[in-house]
Coordinates of C-alpha atoms in Angstrom, one line a residue:
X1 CA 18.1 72.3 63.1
X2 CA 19.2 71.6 66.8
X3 CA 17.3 68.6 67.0
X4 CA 19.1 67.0 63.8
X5 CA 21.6 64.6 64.8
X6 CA 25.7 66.0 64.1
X7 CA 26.5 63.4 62.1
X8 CA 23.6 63.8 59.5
X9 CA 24.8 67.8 59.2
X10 CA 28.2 66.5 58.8
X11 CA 26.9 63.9 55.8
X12 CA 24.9 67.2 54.0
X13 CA 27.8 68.6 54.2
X14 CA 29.8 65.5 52.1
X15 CA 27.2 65.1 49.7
X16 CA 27.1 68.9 49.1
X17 CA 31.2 68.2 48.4
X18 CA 31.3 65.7 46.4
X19 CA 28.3 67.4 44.5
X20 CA 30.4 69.9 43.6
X21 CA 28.3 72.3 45.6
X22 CA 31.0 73.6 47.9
X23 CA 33.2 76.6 47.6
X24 CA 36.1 75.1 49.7
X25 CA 39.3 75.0 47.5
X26 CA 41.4 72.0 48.6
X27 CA 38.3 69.8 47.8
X28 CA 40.6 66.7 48.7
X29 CA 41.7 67.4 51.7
X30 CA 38.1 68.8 52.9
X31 CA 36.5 65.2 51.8
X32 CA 39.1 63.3 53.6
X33 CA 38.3 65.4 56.7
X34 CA 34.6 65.2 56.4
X35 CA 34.7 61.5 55.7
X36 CA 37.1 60.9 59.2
X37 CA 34.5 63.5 61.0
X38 CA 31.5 61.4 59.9
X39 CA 32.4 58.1 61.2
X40 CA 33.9 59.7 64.0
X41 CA 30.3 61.1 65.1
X42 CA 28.7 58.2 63.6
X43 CA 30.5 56.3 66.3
X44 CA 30.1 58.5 69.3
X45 CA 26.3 58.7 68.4
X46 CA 26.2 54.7 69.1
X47 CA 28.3 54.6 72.3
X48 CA 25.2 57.4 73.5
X49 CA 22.2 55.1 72.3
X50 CA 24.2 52.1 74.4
X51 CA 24.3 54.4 77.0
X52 CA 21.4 55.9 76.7
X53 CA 18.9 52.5 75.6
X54 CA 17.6 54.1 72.8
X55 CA 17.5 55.5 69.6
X56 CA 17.7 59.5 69.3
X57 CA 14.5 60.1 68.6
X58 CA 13.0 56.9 70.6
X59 CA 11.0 58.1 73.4
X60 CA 11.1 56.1 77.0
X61 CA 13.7 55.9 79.5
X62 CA 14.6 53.5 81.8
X63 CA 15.3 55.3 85.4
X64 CA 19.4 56.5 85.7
X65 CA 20.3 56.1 82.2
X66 CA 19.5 59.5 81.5
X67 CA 19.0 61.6 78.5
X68 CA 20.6 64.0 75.2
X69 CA 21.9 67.0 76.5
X70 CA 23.1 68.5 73.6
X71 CA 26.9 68.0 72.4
X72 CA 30.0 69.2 73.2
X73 CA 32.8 70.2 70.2
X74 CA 36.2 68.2 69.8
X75 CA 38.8 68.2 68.2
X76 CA 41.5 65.1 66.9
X77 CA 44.6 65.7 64.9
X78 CA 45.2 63.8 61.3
X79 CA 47.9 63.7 58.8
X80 CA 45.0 66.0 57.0
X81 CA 44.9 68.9 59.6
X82 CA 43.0 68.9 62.6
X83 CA 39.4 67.6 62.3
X84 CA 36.0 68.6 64.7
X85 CA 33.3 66.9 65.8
X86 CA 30.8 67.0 67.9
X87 CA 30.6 64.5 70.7
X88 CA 27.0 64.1 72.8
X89 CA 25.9 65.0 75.9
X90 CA 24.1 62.8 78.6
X91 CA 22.7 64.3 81.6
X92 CA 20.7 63.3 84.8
X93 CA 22.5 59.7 85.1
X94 CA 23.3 57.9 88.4
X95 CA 26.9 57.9 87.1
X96 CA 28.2 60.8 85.4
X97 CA 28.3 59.3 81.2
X98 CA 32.4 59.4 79.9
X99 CA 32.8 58.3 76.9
X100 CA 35.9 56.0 76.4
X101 CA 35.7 56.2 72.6
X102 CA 36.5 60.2 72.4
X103 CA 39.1 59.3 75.1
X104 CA 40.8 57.0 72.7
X105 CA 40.8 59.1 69.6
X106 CA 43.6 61.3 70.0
X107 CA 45.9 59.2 71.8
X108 CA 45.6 56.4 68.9
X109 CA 45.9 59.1 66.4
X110 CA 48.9 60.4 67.9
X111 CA 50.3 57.1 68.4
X112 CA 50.1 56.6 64.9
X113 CA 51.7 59.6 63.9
X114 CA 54.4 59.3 66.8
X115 CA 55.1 56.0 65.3
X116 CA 55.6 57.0 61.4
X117 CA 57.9 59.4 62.9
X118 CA 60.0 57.2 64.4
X119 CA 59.9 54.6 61.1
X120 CA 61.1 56.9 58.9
X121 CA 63.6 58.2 61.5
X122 CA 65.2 54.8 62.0
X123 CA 65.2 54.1 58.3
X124 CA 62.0 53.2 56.4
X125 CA 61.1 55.5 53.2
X126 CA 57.9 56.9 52.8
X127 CA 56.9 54.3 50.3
X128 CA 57.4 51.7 52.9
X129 CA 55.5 53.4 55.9
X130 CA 52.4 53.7 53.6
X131 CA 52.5 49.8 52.7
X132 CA 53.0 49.0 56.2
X133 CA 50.0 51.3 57.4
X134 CA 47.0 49.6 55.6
X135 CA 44.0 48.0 56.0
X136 CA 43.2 44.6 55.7
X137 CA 42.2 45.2 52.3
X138 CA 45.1 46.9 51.3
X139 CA 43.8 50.2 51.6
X140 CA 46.5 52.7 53.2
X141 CA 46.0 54.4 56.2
X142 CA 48.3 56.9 55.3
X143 CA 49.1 58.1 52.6
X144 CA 53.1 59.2 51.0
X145 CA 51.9 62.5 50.9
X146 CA 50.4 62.4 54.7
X147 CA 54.1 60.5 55.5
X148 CA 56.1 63.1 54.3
X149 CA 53.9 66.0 56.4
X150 CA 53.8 63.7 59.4
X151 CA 57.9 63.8 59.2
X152 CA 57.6 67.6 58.2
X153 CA 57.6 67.5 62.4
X154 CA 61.3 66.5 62.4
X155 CA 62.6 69.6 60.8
X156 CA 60.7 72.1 63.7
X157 CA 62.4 69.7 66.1
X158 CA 66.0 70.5 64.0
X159 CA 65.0 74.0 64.2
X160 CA 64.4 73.8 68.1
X161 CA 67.6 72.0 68.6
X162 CA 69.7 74.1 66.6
X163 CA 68.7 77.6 68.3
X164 CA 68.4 75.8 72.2
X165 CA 70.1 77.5 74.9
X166 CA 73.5 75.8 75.9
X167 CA 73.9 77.7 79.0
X168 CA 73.0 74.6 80.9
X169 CA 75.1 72.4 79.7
X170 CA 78.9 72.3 81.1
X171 CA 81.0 71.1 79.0
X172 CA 84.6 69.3 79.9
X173 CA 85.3 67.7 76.6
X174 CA 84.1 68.8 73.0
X175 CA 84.3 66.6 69.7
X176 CA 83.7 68.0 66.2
X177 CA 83.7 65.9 63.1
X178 CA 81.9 66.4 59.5
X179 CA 80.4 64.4 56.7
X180 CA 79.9 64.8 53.4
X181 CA 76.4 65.2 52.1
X182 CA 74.2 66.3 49.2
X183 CA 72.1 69.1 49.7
X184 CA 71.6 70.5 47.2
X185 CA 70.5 68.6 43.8
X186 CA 73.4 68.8 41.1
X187 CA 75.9 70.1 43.3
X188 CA 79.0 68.3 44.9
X189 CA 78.5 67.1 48.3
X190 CA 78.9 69.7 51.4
X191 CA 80.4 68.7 54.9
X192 CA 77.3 68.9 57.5
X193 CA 79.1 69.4 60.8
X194 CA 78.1 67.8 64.4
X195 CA 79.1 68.3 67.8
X196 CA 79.0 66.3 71.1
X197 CA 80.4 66.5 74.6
X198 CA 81.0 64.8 77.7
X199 CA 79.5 67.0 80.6
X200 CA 80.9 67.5 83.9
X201 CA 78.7 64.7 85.1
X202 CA 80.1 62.5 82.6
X203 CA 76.9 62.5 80.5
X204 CA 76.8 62.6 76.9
X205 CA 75.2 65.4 74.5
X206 CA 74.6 66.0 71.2
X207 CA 75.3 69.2 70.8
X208 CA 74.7 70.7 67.5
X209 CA 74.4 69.9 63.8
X210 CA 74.7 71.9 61.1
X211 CA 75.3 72.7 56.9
X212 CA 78.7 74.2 56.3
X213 CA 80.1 74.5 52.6
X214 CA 82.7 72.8 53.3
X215 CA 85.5 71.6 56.0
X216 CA 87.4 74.9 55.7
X217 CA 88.4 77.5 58.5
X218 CA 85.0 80.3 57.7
X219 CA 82.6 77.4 57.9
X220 CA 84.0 75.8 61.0
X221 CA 84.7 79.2 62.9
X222 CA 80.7 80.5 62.1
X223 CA 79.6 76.6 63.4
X224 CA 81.7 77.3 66.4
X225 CA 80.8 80.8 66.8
X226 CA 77.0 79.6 67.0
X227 CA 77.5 77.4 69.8
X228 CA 79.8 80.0 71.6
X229 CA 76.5 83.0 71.0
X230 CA 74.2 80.1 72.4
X231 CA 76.2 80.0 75.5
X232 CA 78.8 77.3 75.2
X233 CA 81.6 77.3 78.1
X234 CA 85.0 76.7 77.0
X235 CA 86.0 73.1 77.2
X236 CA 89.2 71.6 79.0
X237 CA 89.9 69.6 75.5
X238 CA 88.6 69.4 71.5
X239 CA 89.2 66.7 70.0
X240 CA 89.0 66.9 65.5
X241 CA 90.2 65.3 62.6
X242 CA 93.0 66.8 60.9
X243 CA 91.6 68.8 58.8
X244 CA 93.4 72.2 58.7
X245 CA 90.0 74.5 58.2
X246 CA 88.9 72.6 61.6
X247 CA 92.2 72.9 63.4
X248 CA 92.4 76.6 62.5
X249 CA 88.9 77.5 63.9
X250 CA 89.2 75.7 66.8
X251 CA 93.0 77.4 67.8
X252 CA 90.9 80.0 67.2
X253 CA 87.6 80.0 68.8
X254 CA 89.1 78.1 71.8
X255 CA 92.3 79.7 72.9
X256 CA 91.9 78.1 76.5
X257 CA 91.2 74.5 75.1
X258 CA 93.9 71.9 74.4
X259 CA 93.1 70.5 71.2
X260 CA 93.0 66.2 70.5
X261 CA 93.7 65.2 67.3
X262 CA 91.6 61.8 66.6
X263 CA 94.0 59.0 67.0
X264 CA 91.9 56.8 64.3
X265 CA 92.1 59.4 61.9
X266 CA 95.6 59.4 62.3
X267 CA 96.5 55.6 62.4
X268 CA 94.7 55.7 59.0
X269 CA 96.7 58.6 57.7
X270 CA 100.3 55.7 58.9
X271 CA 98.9 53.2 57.7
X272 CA 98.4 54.5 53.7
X273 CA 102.2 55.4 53.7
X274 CA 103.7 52.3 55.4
X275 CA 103.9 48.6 53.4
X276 CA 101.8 46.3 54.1
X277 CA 104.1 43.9 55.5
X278 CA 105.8 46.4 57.6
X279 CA 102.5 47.9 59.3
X280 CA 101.8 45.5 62.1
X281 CA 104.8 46.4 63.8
X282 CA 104.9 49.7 63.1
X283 CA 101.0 50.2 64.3
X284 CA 102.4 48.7 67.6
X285 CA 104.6 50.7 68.2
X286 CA 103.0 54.1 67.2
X287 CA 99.9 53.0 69.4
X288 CA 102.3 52.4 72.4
X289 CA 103.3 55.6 71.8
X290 CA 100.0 57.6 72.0
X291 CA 98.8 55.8 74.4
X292 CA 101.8 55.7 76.5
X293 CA 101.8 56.6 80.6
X294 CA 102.8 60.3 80.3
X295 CA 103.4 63.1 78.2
X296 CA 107.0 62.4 78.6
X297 CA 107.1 59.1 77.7
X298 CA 105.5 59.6 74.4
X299 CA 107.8 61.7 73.4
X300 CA 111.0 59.4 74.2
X301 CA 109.0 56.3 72.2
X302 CA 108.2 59.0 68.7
X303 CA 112.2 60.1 69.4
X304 CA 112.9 55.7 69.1
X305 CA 110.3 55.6 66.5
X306 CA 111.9 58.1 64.4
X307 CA 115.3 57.1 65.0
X308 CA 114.4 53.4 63.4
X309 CA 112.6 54.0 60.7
X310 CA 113.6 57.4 59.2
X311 CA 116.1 55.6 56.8
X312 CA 113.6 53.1 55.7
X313 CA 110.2 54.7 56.0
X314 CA 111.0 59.0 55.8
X315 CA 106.9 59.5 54.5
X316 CA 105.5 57.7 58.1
X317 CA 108.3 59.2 60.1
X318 CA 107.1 62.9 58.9
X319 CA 103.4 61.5 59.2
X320 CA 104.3 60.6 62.9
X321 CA 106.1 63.6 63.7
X322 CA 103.3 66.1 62.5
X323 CA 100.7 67.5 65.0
X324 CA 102.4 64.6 67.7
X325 CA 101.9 67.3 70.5
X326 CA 98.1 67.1 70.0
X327 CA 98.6 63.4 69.2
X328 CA 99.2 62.9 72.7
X329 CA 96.7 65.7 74.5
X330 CA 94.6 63.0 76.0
X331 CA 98.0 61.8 78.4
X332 CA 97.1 65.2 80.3
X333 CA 93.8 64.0 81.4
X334 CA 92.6 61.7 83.7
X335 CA 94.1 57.5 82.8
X336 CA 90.6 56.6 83.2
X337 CA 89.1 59.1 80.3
X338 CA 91.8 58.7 78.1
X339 CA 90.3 56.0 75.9
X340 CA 86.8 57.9 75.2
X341 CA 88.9 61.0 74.4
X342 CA 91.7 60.2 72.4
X343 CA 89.2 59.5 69.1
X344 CA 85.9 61.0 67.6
X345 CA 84.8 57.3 66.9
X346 CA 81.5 57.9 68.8
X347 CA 80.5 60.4 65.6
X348 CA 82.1 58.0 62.8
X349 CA 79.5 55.6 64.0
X350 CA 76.5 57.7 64.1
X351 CA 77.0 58.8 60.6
X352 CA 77.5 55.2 59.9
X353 CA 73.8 54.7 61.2
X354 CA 73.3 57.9 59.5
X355 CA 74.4 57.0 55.7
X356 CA 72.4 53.6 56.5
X357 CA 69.4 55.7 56.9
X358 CA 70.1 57.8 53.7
X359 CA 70.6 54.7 51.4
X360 CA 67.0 53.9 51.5
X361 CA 66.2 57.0 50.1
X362 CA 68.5 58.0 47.7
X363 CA 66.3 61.0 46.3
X364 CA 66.2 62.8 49.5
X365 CA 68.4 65.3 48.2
X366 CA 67.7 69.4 49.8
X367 CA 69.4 70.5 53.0
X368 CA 66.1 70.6 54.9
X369 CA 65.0 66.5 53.6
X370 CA 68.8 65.7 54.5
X371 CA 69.2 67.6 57.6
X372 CA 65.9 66.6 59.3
X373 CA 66.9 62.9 58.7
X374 CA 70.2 63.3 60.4
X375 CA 68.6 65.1 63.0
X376 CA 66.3 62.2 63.4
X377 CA 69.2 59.3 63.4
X378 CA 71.6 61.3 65.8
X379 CA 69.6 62.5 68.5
X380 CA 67.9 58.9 68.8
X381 CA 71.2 57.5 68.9
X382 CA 72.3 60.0 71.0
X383 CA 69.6 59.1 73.8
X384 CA 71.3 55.6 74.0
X385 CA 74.5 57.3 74.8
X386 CA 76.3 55.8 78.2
X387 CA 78.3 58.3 80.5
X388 CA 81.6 57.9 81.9
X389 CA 81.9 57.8 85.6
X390 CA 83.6 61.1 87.0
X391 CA 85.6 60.4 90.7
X392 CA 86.5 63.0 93.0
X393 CA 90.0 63.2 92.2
X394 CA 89.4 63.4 88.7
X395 CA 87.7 66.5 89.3
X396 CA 90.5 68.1 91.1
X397 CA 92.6 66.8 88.3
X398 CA 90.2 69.0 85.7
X399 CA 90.4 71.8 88.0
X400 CA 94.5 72.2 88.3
X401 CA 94.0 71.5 83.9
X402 CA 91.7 74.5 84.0
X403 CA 94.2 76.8 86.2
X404 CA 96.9 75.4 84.3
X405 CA 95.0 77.0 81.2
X406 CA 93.9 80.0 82.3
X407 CA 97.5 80.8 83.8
X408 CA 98.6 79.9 80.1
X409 CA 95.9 82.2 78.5
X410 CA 96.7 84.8 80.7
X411 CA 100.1 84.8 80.1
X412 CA 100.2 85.0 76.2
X413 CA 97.6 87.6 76.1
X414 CA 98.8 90.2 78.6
X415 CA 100.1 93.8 77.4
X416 CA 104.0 92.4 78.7
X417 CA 104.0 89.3 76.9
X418 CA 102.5 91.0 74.0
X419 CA 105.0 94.0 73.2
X420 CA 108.3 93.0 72.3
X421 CA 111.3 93.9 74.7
X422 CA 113.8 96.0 73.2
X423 CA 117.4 95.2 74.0
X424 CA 118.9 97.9 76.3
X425 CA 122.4 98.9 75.0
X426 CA 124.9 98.6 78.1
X427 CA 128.0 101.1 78.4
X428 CA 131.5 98.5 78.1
X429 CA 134.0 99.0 80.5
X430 CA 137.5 100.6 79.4
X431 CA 138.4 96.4 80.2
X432 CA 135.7 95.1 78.4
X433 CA 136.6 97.3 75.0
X434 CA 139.8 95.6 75.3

């Protein structure tokens, strides 16, 4: 049996398959295997009788070019499970025999999974990954079926990323924003959450994604609490929309944070309750205002703002007017960070690449087929990220922030600030009673 040749064991074994003479259950899968593991030995067998000159059995050898020495197992992963072969041996050459083939194998295989991966990630369907890998005669390489377990990969990644330490990463500014998504067939769509940051460094990170049932205050305080049990540090700033279930949580979760309420949220919130022809001024004005030199000045431009246009406009006045103090958070920070922390834009246009991704397959409904795509499109976006350059001064400007907060923190949570001061009733004078 030794002296039979691996690939005509591994063709017995086929025919005794697709004979029906084989106990193995996933009968499919097995022939798929066999078939790759035949022409896979098939092939190795004829790089050895090159190497070798001759056939196996042939008897004669020219001097240095050796002889059969057996075989040697391998192993190459496949969209159908892990396949092995057996590779031959050549001994007693003048140059020890490699062969390039088996060297090949796995990297092309992996290649070709790495680069379904990355199709479907960037927003080709299954169906179009299998018409793109085929044969010249139309014959697919891989199959839906072996697509959709290929990209099963993404959702350990998800796993990986969602559960990853965050000791290491030390956070200065945090933005949270959610979209809408179906996850679950039948059911109205449920806010996913995401969060980024800019690190002390000034790099970017995606931080974490995850399902919530909606915007509200539980969900956003448990997506929170996650990042805070994985080892989040407290931010200097976090910036949201307005939704009150996020604002809650994060007054909550982060009581030495100043929170930033997105600016483009809130232009867009003006904008539906001023006229049409009254909004480019308006806009102009309102942006001069949040983006104005200091703190101080905001508020003197909101007081002009509301003083015009209270008569005329009472629904964009109160519109201004609300949440204005976190309107203007960013005009604590640094002048040269202000514009990449005023707005959560950098997350409206991932989930724009995001909901591109999800048109083109609208039946990938199921929080694991929904959040393993986002996954996919936000952490390769992510990569592309640019950092913001952090000076010197601007990190003596974070510090006196940070003592600025803690002093503030400390102050509303001590025992004295805490318990309320009773009045001490003072004795009048016999001038005083008078």
């Amino acid at each position: 049996m030794d002296r039979i040749p691996a690939s005509e064991r591994t063709r017995e074994k086929l025919k005794a398959l697709m004979a029906g003479q084989s106990e193995i259950e996933d009968g499919r899968s097995e022939l798929v295997r066999l078939a790759a593991r035949l022409i896979i030995e098939e092939s190795l067998e004829a790089e050895a009788k090159d190497a070798v000159g001759r056939g196996y059995y042939a008897r004669g050898a020219a001097p240095g070019t050796g002889y059969r020495n057996g075989y040697r197992s391998g192993r190459v992963k496949s969209a159908e499970g892990v396949i092995d072969f057996s590779a031959p041996q050549i001994a007693d050459r003048e140059e020890p025999f490699c062969s390039k083939l088996r060297g090949m194998l796995g990297q092309r295989t992996e290649a070709l999974e790495a680069l379904a991966i990355e199709m479907y990630a960037r927003g080709l369907s299954t169906r179009d990954i299998e018409a793109l890998f085929a044969d010249e005669a139309g014959k697919p390489l891989l199959s839906r079926t072996a697509v959709s377990e290929i990209t099963e990969r993404l959702w350990a990644e998800y796993e990986a990323f969602a559960s990853r330490d965050l000791c290491e990463f030390e956070i200065v500014y945090l933005f949270v924003d959610g979209i809408a998504e179906r996850l679950h067939l039948g059911q109205p769509r449920e806010a996913v959450l995401a969060a980024w940051g800019i690190l002390a460094d000034g790099k970017k990170a995606l931080l974490h994604l995850a399902p919530g049932t909606k915007e509200d205050t539980a969900s956003c305080k448990e997506f929170f609490q996650d990042l805070r049990r994985r080892g989040l540090p407290d931010p200097l700033l976090v910036a949201s929309d307005g939704a009150p279930g996020i604002i809650r949580a994060i007054e909550e979760c982060f009581p030495r944070a100043i929170r930033q309420r997105c600016l483009a949220h809130k232009l867009r919130n003006l904008q539906s309750k001023v006229p049409e022809d009254a909004w480019p001024e308006f806009k102009a004005r309102a942006v001069a205002c949040y983006q104005a030199a200091s703190p101080a000045l905001a508020r003197l431009l909101r007081d002009d703002i509301v003083a015009t246009y209270t008569k005329d406009l009472p629904s964009a006045v109160a519109c201004l007017d609300d949440d204005f103090e976190a309107c203007i958070a960013h005009l604590r920070f640094p002048l040269g960070h202000r514009r990449a922390i005023r707005t959560t834009n950098l997350l409206e246009r991932l989930f724009g690449e995001e909901r591109r991704r999800t048109k083109v397959i609208p039946h990938a409904f199921g929080e694991r087929a929904v959040l393993k795509l986002m996954y996919a499109a936000l952490i390769r976006a992510a990569e592309r990220w640019r950092g913001i350059r952090i000076t010197e001064f601007e990190q003596r400007q974070w510090k006196a922030i940070r003592d600025e907060l803690n002093a503030d923190f400390a102050a509303r949570t001590s025992p004295v600030a805490s318990t309320p001061v009773t009045a001490t009733p003072t004795r009048l004078s016999s001038k005083d009673r008078t």
